[in-house]
């Protein structure tokens, strides 16, 4: 039972080193061509083509999602570990979340494990997971069965600190739309009903609410429609909002209170309010035995992962929805010596430096070693499953 895993890990690391130039090239090429959610045709094809070129099987367009793919080393039995590669970017600021590094790092990890697959009692599956920034791609893929049979799932996320167990909260998207009545804004404003004013009233109420919420909650959004012409009383106005909280029952409470802000504005202005709750993401639940194995592996590579920073929320991810059904980890590895906020131009610049590429390769190795641990140490897999507790409610 007590197999020495060092030779396997050394061979996996050697394979990742062998592919280092290609991994760097892919990370940079994907950075150079940022693609939005569900449009990541260049990135998914570049990754899948490389895998095919290495003689690995690739299924493209899995789960009915054109830009998703899967590659798997199928063992005769045993458990399956999934490694996730994200590759979507943000509108306007490109790879301000560094998913180009997740893409290459996840693939490097998979190449490393695949090189030693014959010595493992189980399979490793690389899942190319589109649309993390919008569209909750992993939720779609899970519903389509792409995660079926997976016993443990993992990925890394670039950050400005090495954090083992980041707080990534649950969220729900809300679309609101006000319908009023158009009229000439100068000749007959009294004949109109102003949908933009309704939206702004609701927005003000929502802003006032923000002062009163718990510190690990967030409410934010954008106005997506505010009228068509300045000389017309706007008949339609719309916004896309996001409500986030760590505690699922508090999230439910906040959802009601945010919606009430806009219902009140509809009453005040005589507009009709239409709303729709959109995609949801779950709280990320870090599996502790898996996280401990990752931390130990990262330590052997010279990286010391710390605990989450007190009082800090690190956004949300659709990996949360995987972590609520499968033992998972989503650690952070730093790509910058200074504090750099995600979703900024500064982070996009930090996601293509030599330091970022080095972190990507370290992540590939740490993920590969952890996947090897999960597949070759049945007692670790058992502890990971024992530590997994699905959430009671959403
Ligand atoms: Zn991200
Ligand atoms: Zn992001």
Short mmCIF file of C-alpha atoms and ligand atoms in Angstrom, two decimals:
data_model
loop_
_atom_site.label_atom_id
_atom_site.label_comp_id
_atom_site.label_asym_id
_atom_site.label_seq_id
_atom_site.Cartn_x
_atom_site.Cartn_y
_atom_site.Cartn_z
CA UNK A 1 0.00 0.00 0.00
CA UNK A 2 2.84 2.33 0.85
CA UNK A 3 4.12 2.88 -2.66
CA UNK A 4 6.88 5.40 -3.09
CA UNK A 5 5.36 8.04 -5.31
CA UNK A 6 8.55 10.03 -5.80
CA UNK A 7 9.59 8.30 -9.05
CA UNK A 8 6.11 8.88 -10.52
CA UNK A 9 6.14 12.54 -9.49
CA UNK A 10 9.63 13.01 -10.88
CA UNK A 11 8.58 11.56 -14.22
CA UNK A 12 5.46 13.75 -14.30
CA UNK A 13 7.58 16.83 -13.52
CA UNK A 14 10.08 15.89 -16.23
CA UNK A 15 7.25 15.61 -18.74
CA UNK A 16 5.94 19.07 -17.74
CA UNK A 17 9.48 20.48 -18.12
CA UNK A 18 9.70 18.88 -21.53
CA UNK A 19 6.48 20.68 -22.58
CA UNK A 20 7.41 23.97 -20.84
CA UNK A 21 8.04 25.96 -24.01
CA UNK A 22 4.77 24.78 -25.52
CA UNK A 23 2.84 25.58 -22.32
CA UNK A 24 4.35 29.07 -22.18
CA UNK A 25 3.52 29.56 -25.85
CA UNK A 26 -0.09 28.54 -25.34
CA UNK A 27 -0.49 30.78 -22.27
CA UNK A 28 0.84 33.75 -24.25
CA UNK A 29 -1.10 32.99 -27.43
CA UNK A 30 -4.37 32.72 -25.48
CA UNK A 31 -3.51 35.96 -23.68
CA UNK A 32 -2.92 37.65 -27.04
CA UNK A 33 -6.34 36.59 -28.33
CA UNK A 34 -8.82 37.11 -25.51
CA UNK A 35 -12.17 35.45 -26.18
CA UNK A 36 -15.42 35.87 -24.27
CA UNK A 37 -17.56 33.18 -22.67
CA UNK A 38 -18.64 30.43 -25.07
CA UNK A 39 -16.64 32.04 -27.88
CA UNK A 40 -13.25 30.59 -26.93
CA UNK A 41 -12.72 28.90 -30.28
CA UNK A 42 -9.03 29.73 -30.64
CA UNK A 43 -8.12 28.72 -27.07
CA UNK A 44 -10.07 25.47 -26.97
CA UNK A 45 -8.79 24.43 -30.41
CA UNK A 46 -5.17 25.32 -29.53
CA UNK A 47 -5.32 23.21 -26.36
CA UNK A 48 -7.14 20.30 -27.99
CA UNK A 49 -4.81 20.35 -31.02
CA UNK A 50 -1.76 20.19 -28.77
CA UNK A 51 -3.18 17.20 -26.90
CA UNK A 52 -3.95 15.41 -30.17
CA UNK A 53 -0.43 16.17 -31.35
CA UNK A 54 0.87 14.46 -28.23
CA UNK A 55 -1.09 11.35 -29.12
CA UNK A 56 -3.77 11.86 -26.47
CA UNK A 57 -7.48 11.31 -27.18
CA UNK A 58 -9.61 14.48 -27.31
CA UNK A 59 -13.38 14.84 -27.51
CA UNK A 60 -14.34 18.35 -28.66
CA UNK A 61 -17.63 20.14 -28.15
CA UNK A 62 -18.55 17.92 -25.18
CA UNK A 63 -21.77 18.48 -23.22
CA UNK A 64 -23.27 20.36 -26.15
CA UNK A 65 -20.82 23.24 -25.59
CA UNK A 66 -18.82 24.01 -28.72
CA UNK A 67 -15.74 25.29 -26.89
CA UNK A 68 -15.55 22.58 -24.22
CA UNK A 69 -13.35 19.50 -24.57
CA UNK A 70 -12.31 16.42 -22.64
CA UNK A 71 -9.22 14.26 -22.72
CA UNK A 72 -8.97 11.22 -20.48
CA UNK A 73 -6.44 8.49 -19.74
CA UNK A 74 -8.78 5.61 -19.06
CA UNK A 75 -7.60 3.03 -16.55
CA UNK A 76 -9.30 -0.33 -16.21
CA UNK A 77 -10.83 0.67 -12.92
CA UNK A 78 -10.19 2.87 -9.92
CA UNK A 79 -11.18 6.45 -9.27
CA UNK A 80 -11.14 9.41 -11.66
CA UNK A 81 -9.57 12.80 -10.96
CA UNK A 82 -10.63 15.80 -13.05
CA UNK A 83 -8.38 18.78 -13.77
CA UNK A 84 -10.18 21.88 -15.04
CA UNK A 85 -8.73 24.32 -17.58
CA UNK A 86 -10.54 27.66 -17.97
CA UNK A 87 -9.74 30.00 -20.87
CA UNK A 88 -12.35 32.75 -21.20
CA UNK A 89 -11.56 36.46 -20.90
CA UNK A 90 -13.36 39.64 -19.87
CA UNK A 91 -14.98 42.21 -22.15
CA UNK A 92 -12.71 45.23 -22.59
CA UNK A 93 -9.80 44.08 -20.40
CA UNK A 94 -8.91 40.72 -21.88
CA UNK A 95 -7.20 38.23 -19.56
CA UNK A 96 -7.65 40.34 -16.43
CA UNK A 97 -8.42 37.14 -14.53
CA UNK A 98 -5.46 35.16 -15.90
CA UNK A 99 -7.45 32.26 -17.30
CA UNK A 100 -4.76 31.87 -19.98
CA UNK A 101 -2.55 30.54 -17.17
CA UNK A 102 -5.30 28.23 -15.86
CA UNK A 103 -5.61 26.86 -19.39
CA UNK A 104 -1.92 26.06 -19.82
CA UNK A 105 -1.36 25.02 -16.19
CA UNK A 106 -4.28 22.57 -16.22
CA UNK A 107 -3.09 21.09 -19.48
CA UNK A 108 0.48 20.80 -18.19
CA UNK A 109 -0.78 18.98 -15.09
CA UNK A 110 -2.74 16.58 -17.27
CA UNK A 111 0.26 15.90 -19.53
CA UNK A 112 2.33 15.15 -16.44
CA UNK A 113 -0.17 12.67 -14.98
CA UNK A 114 -0.86 11.13 -18.38
CA UNK A 115 2.86 10.34 -18.70
CA UNK A 116 2.68 8.10 -15.60
CA UNK A 117 -0.90 6.87 -16.07
CA UNK A 118 0.23 3.26 -16.47
CA UNK A 119 1.55 3.32 -12.90
CA UNK A 120 -1.68 4.65 -11.40
CA UNK A 121 -4.78 2.91 -10.18
CA UNK A 122 -7.27 5.25 -11.81
CA UNK A 123 -7.93 7.78 -14.57
CA UNK A 124 -7.28 11.46 -15.03
CA UNK A 125 -9.64 13.62 -17.06
CA UNK A 126 -8.75 17.08 -18.36
CA UNK A 127 -11.90 19.13 -18.82
CA UNK A 128 -11.72 22.28 -20.90
CA UNK A 129 -14.32 24.41 -19.13
CA UNK A 130 -15.47 27.53 -21.02
CA UNK A 131 -17.44 30.50 -19.75
CA UNK A 132 -16.38 30.99 -16.13
CA UNK A 133 -16.68 34.80 -16.23
CA UNK A 134 -20.23 34.66 -17.57
CA UNK A 135 -22.54 31.81 -18.35
CA UNK A 136 -21.42 29.36 -15.62
CA UNK A 137 -19.95 26.88 -18.09
CA UNK A 138 -19.16 24.24 -15.48
CA UNK A 139 -22.81 24.17 -14.39
CA UNK A 140 -23.80 23.42 -17.97
CA UNK A 141 -21.11 20.77 -18.37
CA UNK A 142 -22.02 19.09 -15.10
CA UNK A 143 -25.71 18.97 -16.07
CA UNK A 144 -24.67 17.41 -19.40
CA UNK A 145 -22.75 14.64 -17.60
CA UNK A 146 -19.20 15.82 -18.40
CA UNK A 147 -18.22 15.49 -14.71
CA UNK A 148 -19.94 12.09 -14.32
CA UNK A 149 -17.76 9.48 -12.65
CA UNK A 150 -15.34 12.10 -11.28
CA UNK A 151 -14.25 11.36 -7.69
CA UNK A 152 -12.19 14.53 -7.13
CA UNK A 153 -11.80 17.78 -9.09
CA UNK A 154 -9.06 20.39 -9.03
CA UNK A 155 -7.73 23.54 -10.64
CA UNK A 156 -5.62 26.52 -9.67
CA UNK A 157 -6.31 30.23 -10.09
CA UNK A 158 -3.66 32.93 -10.56
CA UNK A 159 -3.71 35.58 -7.85
CA UNK A 160 -1.47 38.05 -6.03
CA UNK A 161 -0.85 35.69 -3.09
CA UNK A 162 -0.50 31.95 -2.50
CA UNK A 163 -3.77 30.99 -0.75
CA UNK A 164 -4.87 27.42 -0.09
CA UNK A 165 -8.50 27.96 0.89
CA UNK A 166 -9.80 31.27 -0.54
CA UNK A 167 -13.24 32.54 0.39
CA UNK A 168 -15.23 32.47 -2.85
CA UNK A 169 -18.84 33.23 -2.12
CA UNK A 170 -22.16 32.17 -3.63
CA UNK A 171 -23.85 34.49 -6.11
CA UNK A 172 -27.02 34.95 -8.07
CA UNK A 173 -27.50 37.13 -11.13
CA UNK A 174 -30.63 39.32 -11.37
CA UNK A 175 -31.96 40.94 -14.53
CA UNK A 176 -34.43 43.78 -13.97
CA UNK A 177 -36.35 45.61 -16.63
CA UNK A 178 -38.76 48.53 -16.25
CA UNK A 179 -41.48 49.20 -18.80
CA UNK A 180 -42.93 52.74 -18.92
CA UNK A 181 -44.46 54.82 -21.67
CA UNK A 182 -42.65 56.85 -24.36
CA UNK A 183 -43.60 60.48 -24.96
CA UNK A 184 -42.02 63.69 -26.30
CA UNK A 185 -39.72 64.83 -23.49
CA UNK A 186 -40.47 68.55 -24.13
CA UNK A 187 -43.86 68.69 -25.82
CA UNK A 188 -45.73 66.18 -23.68
CA UNK A 189 -43.65 64.71 -20.83
CA UNK A 190 -46.85 64.43 -18.76
CA UNK A 191 -48.02 61.72 -21.18
CA UNK A 192 -45.01 59.54 -20.49
CA UNK A 193 -43.95 57.08 -17.78
CA UNK A 194 -40.20 57.21 -17.24
CA UNK A 195 -38.59 53.76 -17.06
CA UNK A 196 -35.09 55.20 -16.56
CA UNK A 197 -36.19 57.16 -13.49
CA UNK A 198 -37.72 53.96 -12.10
CA UNK A 199 -34.44 52.13 -12.59
CA UNK A 200 -32.43 54.93 -10.96
CA UNK A 201 -34.81 55.03 -7.98
CA UNK A 202 -34.41 51.28 -7.52
CA UNK A 203 -30.66 51.64 -7.95
CA UNK A 204 -30.54 54.30 -5.22
CA UNK A 205 -32.50 52.08 -2.84
CA UNK A 206 -30.10 49.22 -3.64
CA UNK A 207 -27.11 51.48 -2.97
CA UNK A 208 -28.57 52.44 0.40
CA UNK A 209 -29.03 48.76 1.21
CA UNK A 210 -25.36 48.10 0.54
CA UNK A 211 -24.35 49.91 3.72
CA UNK A 212 -26.44 47.53 5.79
CA UNK A 213 -25.23 44.16 4.53
CA UNK A 214 -22.70 41.79 6.08
CA UNK A 215 -19.09 42.46 5.12
CA UNK A 216 -18.73 39.24 3.11
CA UNK A 217 -21.70 40.16 0.90
CA UNK A 218 -21.65 42.15 -2.32
CA UNK A 219 -24.32 43.77 -4.50
CA UNK A 220 -23.23 45.29 -7.79
CA UNK A 221 -24.13 45.61 -11.45
CA UNK A 222 -24.46 47.67 -14.59
CA UNK A 223 -27.25 49.48 -16.38
CA UNK A 224 -27.69 47.76 -19.71
CA UNK A 225 -30.41 49.97 -21.16
CA UNK A 226 -31.32 53.55 -20.28
CA UNK A 227 -33.40 54.83 -23.18
CA UNK A 228 -32.78 55.48 -26.86
CA UNK A 229 -32.95 59.25 -27.30
CA UNK A 230 -32.64 62.20 -24.96
CA UNK A 231 -35.79 63.84 -26.34
CA UNK A 232 -37.96 60.80 -25.62
CA UNK A 233 -39.20 59.77 -22.18
CA UNK A 234 -37.52 56.33 -21.90
CA UNK A 235 -40.04 53.52 -22.17
CA UNK A 236 -37.55 50.80 -21.28
CA UNK A 237 -34.62 50.60 -18.88
CA UNK A 238 -32.76 47.54 -17.71
CA UNK A 239 -29.92 46.43 -15.45
CA UNK A 240 -27.92 43.32 -14.78
CA UNK A 241 -27.09 42.86 -11.09
CA UNK A 242 -25.14 40.39 -9.02
CA UNK A 243 -25.93 39.51 -5.40
CA UNK A 244 -23.26 37.62 -3.46
CA UNK A 245 -22.96 36.19 0.04
CA UNK A 246 -21.01 33.45 1.78
CA UNK A 247 -24.02 32.10 3.64
CA UNK A 248 -26.69 30.58 1.35
CA UNK A 249 -29.60 31.50 3.64
CA UNK A 250 -28.34 35.10 3.91
CA UNK A 251 -28.06 35.16 0.12
CA UNK A 252 -31.75 34.25 -0.02
CA UNK A 253 -32.52 37.13 2.34
CA UNK A 254 -30.46 39.59 0.26
CA UNK A 255 -32.15 38.47 -2.94
CA UNK A 256 -35.53 39.37 -1.49
CA UNK A 257 -34.29 42.75 -0.23
CA UNK A 258 -32.62 43.71 -3.53
CA UNK A 259 -35.70 42.83 -5.51
CA UNK A 260 -37.83 44.85 -3.08
CA UNK A 261 -35.77 47.96 -3.95
CA UNK A 262 -36.90 47.70 -7.56
CA UNK A 263 -40.48 46.70 -6.69
CA UNK A 264 -40.72 49.87 -4.60
CA UNK A 265 -39.45 51.95 -7.51
CA UNK A 266 -42.05 50.39 -9.80
CA UNK A 267 -44.79 51.40 -7.37
CA UNK A 268 -43.41 54.93 -7.02
CA UNK A 269 -43.21 55.57 -10.76
CA UNK A 270 -46.08 53.53 -12.13
CA UNK A 271 -43.73 51.46 -14.29
CA UNK A 272 -44.07 47.76 -14.80
CA UNK A 273 -41.18 45.72 -13.36
CA UNK A 274 -40.08 42.49 -14.97
CA UNK A 275 -37.32 40.46 -13.41
CA UNK A 276 -35.53 37.20 -13.90
CA UNK A 277 -33.05 35.40 -11.67
CA UNK A 278 -30.16 34.21 -13.82
CA UNK A 279 -27.17 32.00 -13.23
CA UNK A 280 -26.10 31.02 -9.74
CA UNK A 281 -22.76 29.99 -8.29
CA UNK A 282 -22.18 28.07 -5.08
CA UNK A 283 -19.76 28.83 -2.27
CA UNK A 284 -16.39 27.15 -2.94
CA UNK A 285 -15.93 24.35 -0.42
CA UNK A 286 -12.25 23.46 -0.23
CA UNK A 287 -11.74 19.76 0.49
CA UNK A 288 -9.26 19.75 3.37
CA UNK A 289 -7.43 16.42 2.76
CA UNK A 290 -6.95 17.34 -0.92
CA UNK A 291 -5.86 20.86 0.03
CA UNK A 292 -3.32 19.48 2.52
CA UNK A 293 -1.88 17.24 -0.22
CA UNK A 294 -1.71 20.20 -2.64
CA UNK A 295 0.00 22.37 0.00
CA UNK A 296 2.59 19.68 0.66
CA UNK A 297 3.26 19.23 -3.05
CA UNK A 298 3.54 23.00 -3.59
CA UNK A 299 5.98 23.15 -0.67
CA UNK A 300 8.28 20.68 -2.44
CA UNK A 301 8.21 23.12 -5.38
CA UNK A 302 9.15 26.06 -3.16
CA UNK A 303 5.70 27.59 -2.66
CA UNK A 304 4.17 28.03 0.78
CA UNK A 305 0.40 28.48 0.59
CA UNK A 306 -1.16 30.46 3.39
CA UNK A 307 -4.70 30.56 4.76
CA UNK A 308 -7.30 32.96 3.35
CA UNK A 309 -6.72 36.59 4.29
CA UNK A 310 -9.00 37.67 7.11
CA UNK A 311 -11.97 39.73 6.02
CA UNK A 312 -11.30 39.22 2.31
CA UNK A 313 -13.72 37.91 -0.28
CA UNK A 314 -12.19 36.68 -3.54
CA UNK A 315 -15.22 36.80 -5.83
CA UNK A 316 -17.11 33.72 -6.97
CA UNK A 317 -16.62 30.88 -9.43
CA UNK A 318 -18.62 28.14 -11.09
CA UNK A 319 -16.02 25.77 -9.58
CA UNK A 320 -18.12 26.32 -6.43
CA UNK A 321 -20.92 24.33 -8.10
CA UNK A 322 -18.47 21.48 -8.70
CA UNK A 323 -17.17 21.70 -5.12
CA UNK A 324 -20.70 21.27 -3.81
CA UNK A 325 -21.06 17.87 -5.51
CA UNK A 326 -17.48 16.56 -5.82
CA UNK A 327 -14.50 16.91 -3.41
CA UNK A 328 -12.57 19.82 -4.95
CA UNK A 329 -9.80 22.36 -4.51
CA UNK A 330 -9.37 25.82 -6.05
CA UNK A 331 -6.12 27.23 -4.58
CA UNK A 332 -4.51 30.53 -5.59
CA UNK A 333 -0.91 30.93 -6.74
CA UNK A 334 0.65 34.36 -7.00
CA UNK A 335 1.76 35.83 -10.32
CA UNK A 336 2.85 39.17 -8.91
CA UNK A 337 5.12 40.51 -6.17
CA UNK A 338 2.67 43.36 -5.46
CA UNK A 339 -1.03 43.38 -4.69
CA UNK A 340 -2.87 43.43 -8.02
CA UNK A 341 -6.66 43.32 -8.15
CA UNK A 342 -8.32 40.81 -10.46
CA UNK A 343 -10.36 42.07 -13.41
CA UNK A 344 -8.01 45.01 -13.88
CA UNK A 345 -5.66 45.97 -16.69
CA UNK A 346 -2.83 45.56 -14.20
CA UNK A 347 -3.78 41.92 -13.61
CA UNK A 348 -4.02 41.32 -17.36
CA UNK A 349 -0.45 42.64 -17.68
CA UNK A 350 0.68 40.47 -14.75
CA UNK A 351 -0.79 37.35 -16.40
CA UNK A 352 1.86 37.24 -19.13
CA UNK A 353 5.13 38.00 -17.30
CA UNK A 354 7.98 35.48 -16.85
CA UNK A 355 6.89 35.20 -13.21
CA UNK A 356 3.32 34.35 -14.31
CA UNK A 357 4.59 31.64 -16.65
CA UNK A 358 6.80 30.21 -13.92
CA UNK A 359 3.81 30.12 -11.55
CA UNK A 360 1.76 28.37 -14.24
CA UNK A 361 4.40 25.64 -14.52
CA UNK A 362 4.61 25.28 -10.72
CA UNK A 363 0.81 24.98 -10.65
CA UNK A 364 0.96 22.30 -13.35
CA UNK A 365 3.39 20.26 -11.25
CA UNK A 366 1.58 20.78 -7.93
CA UNK A 367 -1.74 19.76 -9.54
CA UNK A 368 -0.12 16.76 -11.24
CA UNK A 369 1.49 15.60 -7.98
CA UNK A 370 -1.82 15.99 -6.15
CA UNK A 371 -3.70 14.04 -8.83
CA UNK A 372 -1.05 11.30 -8.52
CA UNK A 373 -1.55 11.30 -4.73
CA UNK A 374 -5.32 11.02 -5.15
CA UNK A 375 -4.98 8.13 -7.60
CA UNK A 376 -2.17 6.21 -5.93
CA UNK A 377 -3.05 6.66 -2.26
CA UNK A 378 -6.46 5.05 -1.68
CA UNK A 379 -6.43 6.21 1.95
CA UNK A 380 -6.16 9.86 0.80
CA UNK A 381 -9.08 9.46 -1.61
CA UNK A 382 -11.04 7.85 1.22
CA UNK A 383 -10.29 10.74 3.59
CA UNK A 384 -11.21 13.29 0.89
CA UNK A 385 -14.58 11.59 0.40
CA UNK A 386 -15.16 11.31 4.16
CA UNK A 387 -14.45 15.04 4.57
CA UNK A 388 -16.92 15.96 1.81
CA UNK A 389 -20.27 17.22 3.03
CA UNK A 390 -22.75 18.47 0.45
CA UNK A 391 -24.42 21.75 1.40
CA UNK A 392 -27.91 21.53 2.88
CA UNK A 393 -29.54 24.17 0.72
CA UNK A 394 -28.72 26.63 -2.00
ZN1 LIG B 1 -11.04 33.81 -12.84
ZN1 LIG B 2 -12.66 36.47 -13.09
#
